[in-house]
Coordinates of N, CA and C and ligand atoms in Angstrom, one line a residue:
M27 N -29.5 120.2 -33.4 CA -29.8 119.1 -34.2 C -29.8 119.4 -35.7
D28 N -29.0 118.7 -36.5 CA -29.0 119.0 -37.9 C -30.1 118.4 -38.8
L29 N -30.1 118.7 -40.0 CA -31.2 118.3 -40.9 C -31.2 116.7 -41.0
Y30 N -30.0 116.2 -41.2 CA -29.9 114.7 -41.3 C -30.5 114.0 -40.1
N31 N -30.2 114.4 -38.9 CA -30.7 113.8 -37.7 C -32.2 114.0 -37.6
T32 N -32.7 115.2 -37.9 CA -34.1 115.4 -37.8 C -34.9 114.5 -38.8
L33 N -34.3 114.4 -40.0 CA -35.0 113.5 -41.0 C -34.9 112.0 -40.6
Q34 N -33.8 111.7 -40.0 CA -33.7 110.3 -39.5 C -34.7 110.0 -38.5
D35 N -34.9 110.9 -37.5 CA -36.0 110.7 -36.5 C -37.4 110.6 -37.2
I36 N -37.6 111.3 -38.2 CA -38.9 111.3 -38.9 C -39.1 110.0 -39.6
V37 N -38.1 109.6 -40.3 CA -38.2 108.4 -41.2 C -38.4 107.1 -40.3
Q38 N -37.8 107.1 -39.1 CA -37.8 105.9 -38.2 C -39.2 105.7 -37.6
Q39 N -40.1 106.7 -37.7 CA -41.5 106.5 -37.1 C -42.5 106.6 -38.2
A40 N -43.0 105.5 -38.6 CA -44.0 105.4 -39.8 C -45.1 106.5 -39.8
P41 N -45.8 106.7 -38.6 CA -46.9 107.7 -38.6 C -46.3 109.1 -38.8
V42 N -45.1 109.4 -38.3 CA -44.5 110.7 -38.5 C -44.1 110.8 -39.9
H43 N -43.5 109.8 -40.4 CA -43.0 109.8 -41.8 C -44.1 110.1 -42.8
S44 N -45.3 109.4 -42.5 CA -46.4 109.7 -43.4 C -46.8 111.1 -43.4
K45 N -46.9 111.7 -42.2 CA -47.2 113.1 -42.1 C -46.2 114.0 -42.7
W46 N -44.9 113.6 -42.6 CA -43.8 114.4 -43.3 C -44.0 114.4 -44.8
L47 N -44.3 113.3 -45.4 CA -44.5 113.2 -46.8 C -45.7 114.0 -47.2
N48 N -46.8 114.0 -46.4 CA -48.0 114.8 -46.6 C -47.7 116.3 -46.5
T49 N -46.8 116.6 -45.6 CA -46.4 118.0 -45.4 C -45.6 118.5 -46.6
L50 N -44.7 117.7 -47.1 CA -44.0 118.1 -48.3 C -44.9 118.2 -49.5
S51 N -45.8 117.3 -49.5 CA -46.8 117.3 -50.6 C -47.6 118.6 -50.5
Y52 N -48.0 119.0 -49.3 CA -48.8 120.2 -49.1 C -47.9 121.4 -49.6
M53 N -46.7 121.4 -49.3 CA -45.8 122.5 -49.7 C -45.6 122.6 -51.2
E54 N -45.5 121.4 -51.8 CA -45.3 121.4 -53.3 C -46.6 121.9 -53.9
N55 N -47.7 121.5 -53.4 CA -49.0 121.9 -54.0 C -49.2 123.4 -53.8
A56 N -48.9 123.9 -52.6 CA -49.0 125.3 -52.4 C -48.1 126.1 -53.3
G57 N -46.9 125.6 -53.5 CA -45.9 126.2 -54.4 C -46.5 126.2 -55.9
A58 N -47.0 125.1 -56.3 CA -47.6 124.9 -57.6 C -48.7 125.9 -57.8
R59 N -49.6 126.0 -56.8 CA -50.7 126.9 -57.0 C -50.2 128.4 -57.0
K60 N -49.1 128.7 -56.3 CA -48.6 130.0 -56.3 C -48.0 130.3 -57.7
I61 N -47.3 129.4 -58.2 CA -46.7 129.6 -59.6 C -47.9 129.9 -60.6
S62 N -48.9 129.1 -60.5 CA -50.0 129.3 -61.4 C -50.7 130.6 -61.2
A63 N -50.8 131.0 -59.9 CA -51.5 132.3 -59.6 C -50.6 133.5 -60.1
C64 N -49.3 133.3 -60.2 CA -48.5 134.4 -60.7 C -48.4 134.5 -62.2
E65 N -49.0 133.5 -62.9 CA -49.0 133.5 -64.4 C -49.7 134.7 -64.9
H66 N -49.1 135.3 -65.9 CA -49.8 136.4 -66.6 C -50.8 135.7 -67.6
T67 N -52.0 136.3 -67.7 CA -53.1 135.7 -68.5 C -52.6 135.3 -69.9
D68 N -51.9 136.2 -70.6 CA -51.5 135.7 -71.9 C -50.0 135.8 -72.2
K69 N -49.2 136.3 -71.3 CA -47.8 136.3 -71.5 C -47.0 135.1 -70.9
V70 N -47.8 134.1 -70.3 CA -47.1 133.0 -69.7 C -46.3 132.2 -70.7
N71 N -45.1 131.7 -70.3 CA -44.3 131.0 -71.3 C -44.1 129.5 -70.9
L72 N -43.4 128.9 -71.7 CA -43.2 127.4 -71.6 C -42.5 127.0 -70.2
I73 N -41.5 127.8 -69.8 CA -40.8 127.5 -68.6 C -41.8 127.6 -67.4
Q74 N -42.7 128.6 -67.4 CA -43.6 128.7 -66.3 C -44.7 127.5 -66.3
L75 N -45.1 127.2 -67.5 CA -46.1 126.1 -67.6 C -45.4 124.7 -67.1
K76 N -44.2 124.5 -67.5 CA -43.4 123.3 -67.1 C -43.2 123.3 -65.6
H77 N -42.9 124.4 -65.1 CA -42.6 124.5 -63.7 C -43.8 124.2 -62.8
A78 N -45.0 124.8 -63.2 CA -46.2 124.6 -62.5 C -46.6 123.1 -62.6
A79 N -46.5 122.5 -63.8 CA -46.9 121.1 -64.0 C -46.0 120.2 -63.1
E80 N -44.7 120.5 -63.1 CA -43.8 119.6 -62.3 C -44.0 119.8 -60.8
E81 N -44.3 121.0 -60.3 CA -44.6 121.1 -58.9 C -45.9 120.4 -58.5
H82 N -46.9 120.5 -59.4 CA -48.1 119.7 -59.1 C -47.8 118.2 -59.1
R83 N -46.9 117.8 -60.0 CA -46.6 116.4 -60.0 C -45.9 116.0 -58.7
H84 N -45.0 116.8 -58.2 CA -44.3 116.5 -56.9 C -45.3 116.3 -55.8
A85 N -46.4 117.2 -55.8 CA -47.4 117.1 -54.7 C -48.1 115.7 -54.8
Y86 N -48.4 115.4 -56.0 CA -49.1 114.1 -56.3 C -48.2 112.9 -55.9
Y87 N -47.0 113.0 -56.4 CA -46.0 111.9 -56.2 C -45.7 111.6 -54.7
L88 N -45.5 112.7 -53.9 CA -45.3 112.6 -52.5 C -46.5 112.0 -51.8
K89 N -47.6 112.4 -52.2 CA -48.9 111.9 -51.6 C -49.0 110.4 -51.8
K90 N -48.6 110.0 -53.1 CA -48.7 108.6 -53.5 C -47.7 107.7 -52.6
Q91 N -46.5 108.3 -52.3 CA -45.5 107.6 -51.5 C -46.0 107.2 -50.2
I92 N -46.9 107.9 -49.6 CA -47.5 107.6 -48.3 C -48.0 106.1 -48.3
G93 N -48.6 105.7 -49.4 CA -49.1 104.4 -49.6 C -48.1 103.3 -49.3
K94 N -46.8 103.6 -49.5 CA -45.7 102.6 -49.3 C -45.4 102.3 -47.8
I95 N -45.8 103.3 -46.9 CA -45.6 103.1 -45.5 C -46.8 103.0 -44.7
N96 N -47.9 103.7 -45.1 CA -49.1 103.7 -44.3 C -50.3 103.9 -45.2
P97 N -50.7 102.8 -45.9 CA -51.8 103.0 -46.8 C -53.1 103.5 -46.1
G98 N -53.7 104.5 -46.8 CA -54.9 105.0 -46.2 C -54.7 106.2 -45.3
A99 N -53.4 106.5 -45.0 CA -53.2 107.6 -44.0 C -53.1 108.9 -44.8
C100 N -53.3 110.0 -44.1 CA -53.1 111.4 -44.6 C -53.8 111.6 -46.0
L101 N -55.1 111.4 -46.0 CA -55.8 111.5 -47.3 C -56.0 113.0 -47.8
T102 N -56.0 113.9 -46.8 CA -56.2 115.3 -47.2 C -55.1 116.1 -46.5
Y103 N -55.2 117.4 -46.6 CA -54.2 118.3 -46.0 C -54.7 118.9 -44.7
Q104 N -55.6 118.3 -44.0 CA -56.1 118.9 -42.8 C -55.0 118.8 -41.7
A105 N -55.2 119.8 -40.7 CA -54.1 120.0 -39.8 C -53.6 118.8 -39.1
D106 N -54.5 117.8 -38.7 CA -54.0 116.7 -38.0 C -53.3 115.6 -38.9
E107 N -53.3 115.9 -40.2 CA -52.6 115.1 -41.1 C -51.2 115.6 -41.6
L108 N -50.9 116.8 -41.0 CA -49.6 117.4 -41.3 C -48.7 117.5 -40.1
L109 N -47.4 117.7 -40.3 CA -46.5 117.9 -39.2 C -46.3 119.4 -39.0
A110 N -46.4 119.9 -37.8 CA -46.3 121.4 -37.5 C -47.2 122.2 -38.5
P111 N -48.5 121.9 -38.6 CA -49.3 122.6 -39.6 C -49.3 124.1 -39.6
I112 N -49.2 124.7 -38.5 CA -49.2 126.2 -38.4 C -47.9 126.8 -39.0
H113 N -46.8 126.2 -38.5 CA -45.5 126.7 -39.1 C -45.3 126.4 -40.5
T114 N -45.9 125.3 -41.0 CA -45.8 124.9 -42.4 C -46.5 125.9 -43.2
K115 N -47.7 126.3 -42.9 CA -48.4 127.3 -43.6 C -47.8 128.7 -43.5
Q116 N -47.3 129.0 -42.3 CA -46.6 130.2 -42.0 C -45.4 130.4 -42.9
Y117 N -44.6 129.4 -43.1 CA -43.4 129.4 -43.9 C -43.6 130.0 -45.2
L118 N -44.6 129.5 -46.0 CA -44.8 129.9 -47.3 C -45.5 131.3 -47.3
H119 N -46.4 131.5 -46.4 CA -47.2 132.8 -46.4 C -46.2 133.9 -46.0
Q120 N -45.5 133.7 -45.0 CA -44.5 134.8 -44.5 C -43.4 135.1 -45.5
L121 N -43.0 134.0 -46.2 CA -41.9 134.2 -47.2 C -42.5 135.1 -48.3
D122 N -43.7 134.9 -48.7 CA -44.3 135.7 -49.7 C -44.5 137.1 -49.3
V123 N -45.1 137.3 -48.1 CA -45.4 138.6 -47.6 C -44.1 139.4 -47.4
Q124 N -43.1 138.8 -46.8 CA -41.9 139.6 -46.5 C -41.1 139.9 -47.8
A125 N -41.0 138.9 -48.7 CA -40.3 139.1 -49.9 C -41.0 140.2 -50.8
C126 N -42.3 140.2 -50.8 CA -43.1 141.2 -51.5 C -42.8 142.6 -51.0
R127 N -42.7 142.7 -49.7 CA -42.5 144.0 -49.0 C -41.1 144.5 -49.5
Y128 N -40.1 143.6 -49.5 CA -38.8 144.0 -49.9 C -38.7 144.4 -51.4
L129 N -39.4 143.6 -52.2 CA -39.3 143.9 -53.7 C -40.1 145.2 -54.0
K130 N -41.2 145.4 -53.3 CA -42.0 146.6 -53.5 C -41.1 147.8 -53.2
Q131 N -40.5 147.8 -52.0 CA -39.6 148.9 -51.6 C -38.4 149.1 -52.5
T132 N -37.8 148.0 -52.9 CA -36.6 148.1 -53.7 C -36.8 148.5 -55.2
F133 N -37.8 147.9 -55.8 CA -38.0 148.1 -57.2 C -39.2 149.0 -57.5
G134 N -40.0 149.3 -56.5 CA -41.1 150.2 -56.7 C -42.2 149.6 -57.6
L135 N -42.3 148.3 -57.5 CA -43.2 147.5 -58.4 C -44.7 147.5 -57.8
Q136 N -45.6 147.3 -58.7 CA -47.0 147.2 -58.3 C -47.7 146.0 -59.1
K137 N -48.8 145.6 -58.6 CA -49.6 144.6 -59.2 C -48.9 143.5 -60.0
E138 N -49.2 143.4 -61.3 CA -48.7 142.3 -62.1 C -47.1 142.2 -62.1
A139 N -46.5 143.3 -62.1 CA -45.0 143.4 -62.1 C -44.5 142.9 -60.8
L140 N -45.1 143.2 -59.7 CA -44.7 142.8 -58.4 C -45.0 141.3 -58.2
K141 N -46.1 140.8 -58.7 CA -46.4 139.4 -58.7 C -45.3 138.6 -59.4
Y142 N -44.9 139.1 -60.6 CA -43.9 138.4 -61.4 C -42.6 138.4 -60.6
A143 N -42.2 139.5 -60.1 CA -40.9 139.6 -59.3 C -40.9 138.7 -58.1
A144 N -42.1 138.6 -57.5 CA -42.2 137.7 -56.3 C -42.1 136.3 -56.7
Y145 N -42.7 136.0 -57.8 CA -42.6 134.6 -58.4 C -41.1 134.2 -58.6
L146 N -40.4 135.1 -59.2 CA -39.0 134.9 -59.5 C -38.1 134.7 -58.2
F147 N -38.2 135.6 -57.3 CA -37.3 135.6 -56.1 C -37.8 134.6 -55.1
V148 N -39.1 134.5 -54.8 CA -39.5 133.5 -53.8 C -39.3 132.1 -54.3
T149 N -39.6 131.9 -55.6 CA -39.4 130.5 -56.1 C -37.9 130.2 -56.1
Y150 N -37.0 131.2 -56.4 CA -35.6 130.9 -56.4 C -35.2 130.5 -55.0
A151 N -35.6 131.2 -54.0 CA -35.2 130.8 -52.6 C -35.7 129.4 -52.2
I152 N -36.9 129.1 -52.7 CA -37.5 127.8 -52.4 C -36.7 126.7 -53.1
E153 N -36.3 127.0 -54.4 CA -35.6 126.0 -55.1 C -34.2 125.7 -54.5
V154 N -33.5 126.8 -54.0 CA -32.2 126.6 -53.3 C -32.4 125.7 -52.1
R155 N -33.5 125.9 -51.4 CA -33.8 125.1 -50.2 C -34.1 123.6 -50.7
A156 N -34.9 123.5 -51.7 CA -35.3 122.1 -52.2 C -34.1 121.4 -52.6
D157 N -33.1 122.1 -53.2 CA -31.9 121.4 -53.6 C -31.0 121.0 -52.5
E158 N -31.3 121.5 -51.3 CA -30.5 121.1 -50.1 C -31.3 120.0 -49.4
L159 N -32.6 120.2 -49.2 CA -33.4 119.3 -48.4 C -33.6 117.9 -49.1
Y160 N -34.0 117.9 -50.3 CA -34.3 116.5 -50.9 C -33.1 115.6 -51.0
P161 N -31.9 116.1 -51.4 CA -30.8 115.1 -51.4 C -30.5 114.5 -50.0
V162 N -30.6 115.4 -48.9 CA -30.4 114.8 -47.6 C -31.5 113.8 -47.2
Y163 N -32.7 114.2 -47.5 CA -33.8 113.3 -47.3 C -33.6 111.9 -48.0
Q164 N -33.2 112.0 -49.3 CA -32.9 110.8 -50.0 C -31.8 109.9 -49.4
E165 N -30.8 110.6 -48.9 CA -29.7 110.0 -48.2 C -30.2 109.2 -47.0
V166 N -31.1 109.8 -46.2 CA -31.6 109.1 -45.1 C -32.5 107.9 -45.5
L167 N -33.3 108.1 -46.6 CA -34.2 107.0 -47.1 C -33.3 105.8 -47.5
T168 N -32.2 106.1 -48.2 CA -31.4 105.1 -48.7 C -30.7 104.3 -47.5
A169 N -30.2 105.1 -46.6 CA -29.5 104.5 -45.4 C -30.5 103.7 -44.6
Q170 N -31.8 104.0 -44.6 CA -32.8 103.3 -43.8 C -33.5 102.2 -44.6
K171 N -33.0 102.0 -45.8 CA -33.5 101.0 -46.8 C -35.1 101.2 -46.9
Q172 N -35.5 102.4 -47.1 CA -36.9 102.7 -47.3 C -37.3 102.5 -48.7
K173 N -38.6 102.2 -48.9 CA -39.1 102.0 -50.3 C -39.4 103.4 -50.9
V174 N -39.7 104.4 -50.0 CA -40.0 105.7 -50.5 C -38.8 106.3 -51.2
M175 N -39.0 107.0 -52.3 CA -37.9 107.5 -53.0 C -38.2 108.9 -53.5
V176 N -37.2 109.8 -53.5 CA -37.5 111.2 -54.1 C -36.5 111.6 -55.1
K177 N -35.9 110.6 -55.7 CA -34.8 110.9 -56.7 C -35.4 111.7 -58.0
S178 N -36.6 111.3 -58.4 CA -37.1 112.0 -59.6 C -37.4 113.5 -59.3
I179 N -37.7 113.8 -58.0 CA -38.0 115.1 -57.6 C -36.7 115.9 -57.6
I180 N -35.6 115.3 -57.1 CA -34.3 116.0 -57.0 C -33.9 116.4 -58.4
L181 N -34.0 115.6 -59.4 CA -33.6 115.9 -60.8 C -34.4 117.1 -61.3
E182 N -35.7 117.1 -61.1 CA -36.5 118.3 -61.6 C -36.2 119.6 -60.8
E183 N -36.0 119.4 -59.5 CA -35.7 120.7 -58.7 C -34.4 121.3 -59.2
E184 N -33.4 120.5 -59.6 CA -32.1 121.0 -60.1 C -32.4 121.8 -61.4
G185 N -33.3 121.3 -62.2 CA -33.6 122.0 -63.4 C -34.3 123.3 -63.1
H186 N -35.2 123.3 -62.1 CA -36.0 124.5 -61.7 C -35.0 125.6 -61.3
L187 N -34.0 125.2 -60.5 CA -33.1 126.3 -60.0 C -32.4 126.9 -61.2
E188 N -31.9 126.1 -62.2 CA -31.3 126.7 -63.3 C -32.2 127.6 -64.1
E189 N -33.4 127.2 -64.2 CA -34.4 128.0 -65.0 C -34.7 129.3 -64.3
M190 N -34.8 129.2 -62.9 CA -35.0 130.5 -62.2 C -33.9 131.4 -62.3
I191 N -32.6 130.9 -62.3 CA -31.5 131.8 -62.5 C -31.5 132.5 -63.8
Q192 N -31.9 131.7 -64.9 CA -32.0 132.3 -66.2 C -33.0 133.4 -66.2
Q193 N -34.1 133.2 -65.6 CA -35.2 134.2 -65.6 C -34.8 135.4 -64.8
L194 N -34.1 135.2 -63.7 CA -33.6 136.3 -62.8 C -32.6 137.1 -63.6
Q195 N -31.7 136.5 -64.3 CA -30.7 137.3 -65.0 C -31.3 138.2 -66.0
H196 N -32.4 137.7 -66.6 CA -33.2 138.5 -67.5 C -33.9 139.7 -66.9
F197 N -34.3 139.4 -65.6 CA -35.1 140.4 -64.8 C -34.2 141.6 -64.4
A198 N -33.0 141.3 -63.8 CA -32.2 142.4 -63.3 C -30.7 141.9 -63.3
P199 N -29.8 142.7 -63.8 CA -28.4 142.2 -63.9 C -27.8 142.0 -62.4
D200 N -28.3 142.8 -61.5 CA -27.8 142.6 -60.1 C -28.8 141.8 -59.2
W201 N -29.4 140.8 -59.9 CA -30.4 140.0 -59.2 C -29.8 139.3 -58.0
Q202 N -28.5 138.9 -58.0 CA -27.9 138.2 -56.9 C -28.0 138.9 -55.5
I203 N -27.9 140.2 -55.6 CA -27.9 141.0 -54.4 C -29.3 140.9 -53.7
H204 N -30.4 141.0 -54.6 CA -31.7 140.9 -54.1 C -32.1 139.4 -53.7
A205 N -31.6 138.5 -54.5 CA -31.8 137.1 -54.2 C -31.3 136.8 -52.8
A206 N -30.1 137.3 -52.5 CA -29.5 137.1 -51.2 C -30.4 137.6 -50.0
K207 N -31.0 138.8 -50.3 CA -31.9 139.3 -49.3 C -33.1 138.4 -49.0
V208 N -33.7 137.9 -50.1 CA -34.8 137.0 -50.0 C -34.4 135.7 -49.4
Q209 N -33.2 135.3 -49.7 CA -32.7 134.0 -49.0 C -32.5 134.2 -47.5
E210 N -32.1 135.4 -47.1 CA -32.0 135.7 -45.7 C -33.4 135.5 -45.0
I211 N -34.4 136.1 -45.6 CA -35.8 136.0 -45.1 C -36.1 134.5 -45.0
E212 N -35.8 133.8 -46.1 CA -36.2 132.3 -46.2 C -35.5 131.5 -45.1
H213 N -34.2 131.9 -44.9 CA -33.4 131.1 -44.0 C -34.0 131.2 -42.6
A214 N -34.4 132.4 -42.2 CA -35.0 132.6 -40.8 C -36.3 131.8 -40.7
L215 N -37.1 131.8 -41.8 CA -38.4 131.1 -41.7 C -38.2 129.6 -41.7
F216 N -37.2 129.1 -42.5 CA -36.9 127.7 -42.6 C -36.5 127.2 -41.2
T217 N -35.6 128.0 -40.5 CA -35.1 127.6 -39.2 C -36.3 127.4 -38.2
Q218 N -37.2 128.4 -38.3 CA -38.4 128.3 -37.4 C -39.3 127.1 -37.8
W219 N -39.4 126.8 -39.0 CA -40.2 125.7 -39.5 C -39.6 124.4 -39.0
M220 N -38.3 124.3 -39.2 CA -37.6 123.0 -38.9 C -37.7 122.8 -37.3
R221 N -37.6 123.9 -36.6 CA -37.7 123.7 -35.1 C -39.1 123.2 -34.8
A222 N -40.1 123.7 -35.4 CA -41.5 123.2 -35.1 C -41.6 121.7 -35.6
I223 N -41.0 121.4 -36.7 CA -41.0 120.0 -37.2 C -40.3 119.0 -36.2
Q224 N -39.2 119.5 -35.6 CA -38.5 118.7 -34.6 C -39.3 118.5 -33.4
T225 N -40.0 119.6 -32.9 CA -40.8 119.5 -31.8 C -42.0 118.5 -32.0
A226 N -42.6 118.6 -33.2 CA -43.7 117.7 -33.5 C -43.2 116.2 -33.6
T227 N -42.0 116.0 -34.1 CA -41.5 114.7 -34.2 C -41.2 114.1 -32.8
L228 N -40.6 114.9 -32.0 CA -40.3 114.4 -30.6 C -41.6 114.1 -29.8
A229 N -42.6 114.9 -30.1 CA -43.9 114.7 -29.4 C -44.5 113.4 -29.7
H230 N -44.2 112.8 -30.9 CA -44.7 111.5 -31.3 C -43.9 110.3 -30.7
A231 N -42.7 110.6 -30.3 CA -41.8 109.5 -29.9 C -42.2 109.0 -28.5
Ligands
LIG1326 FE1 -41.0 120.7 -56.2
LIG1327 FE1 -39.2 123.2 -57.9

């Protein structure tokens, strides 16, 4: 089953769709918190501040969209308000753990420096994914004539990807080799996550 079909199944069932929006909101919030956690106390720059602010806005915006389909649903991020809660949390956590392991081995980094490298590569992989996922989701929303919209997120995610590339070029001239490794890790985790999402969606049907 491909991404479009999975999202179509989700969007067609209002309670599942609400949970999906909440799950994306959870992911955005976790991402935002991660970016903030990676900030250097006094060397943080404008790009990082902008990025954290926008990811926080995405979490808020997606949560607000739930009101268009199921007002009063999914008020928090508790497990029964998310789709595939275990795999959802696992995706971000494992991506971080496995990417850190690779970066530590490859660059011999520690503490603050490792944190910053992880911010760059993990965020890059997530942005590549976001640039694939949100446009397909919007396509489904438009085809289903839904009031929910993610166009403003798509625009900002495209900006994030460009900003991450700029920062990565600055970090290492051969960044693409390492980014590809982290993307490999991300790809495997995303596949597992999507499978769990599909299972959860079918369970509702
Ligand atoms: Fe985002
Ligand atoms: Fe982003």
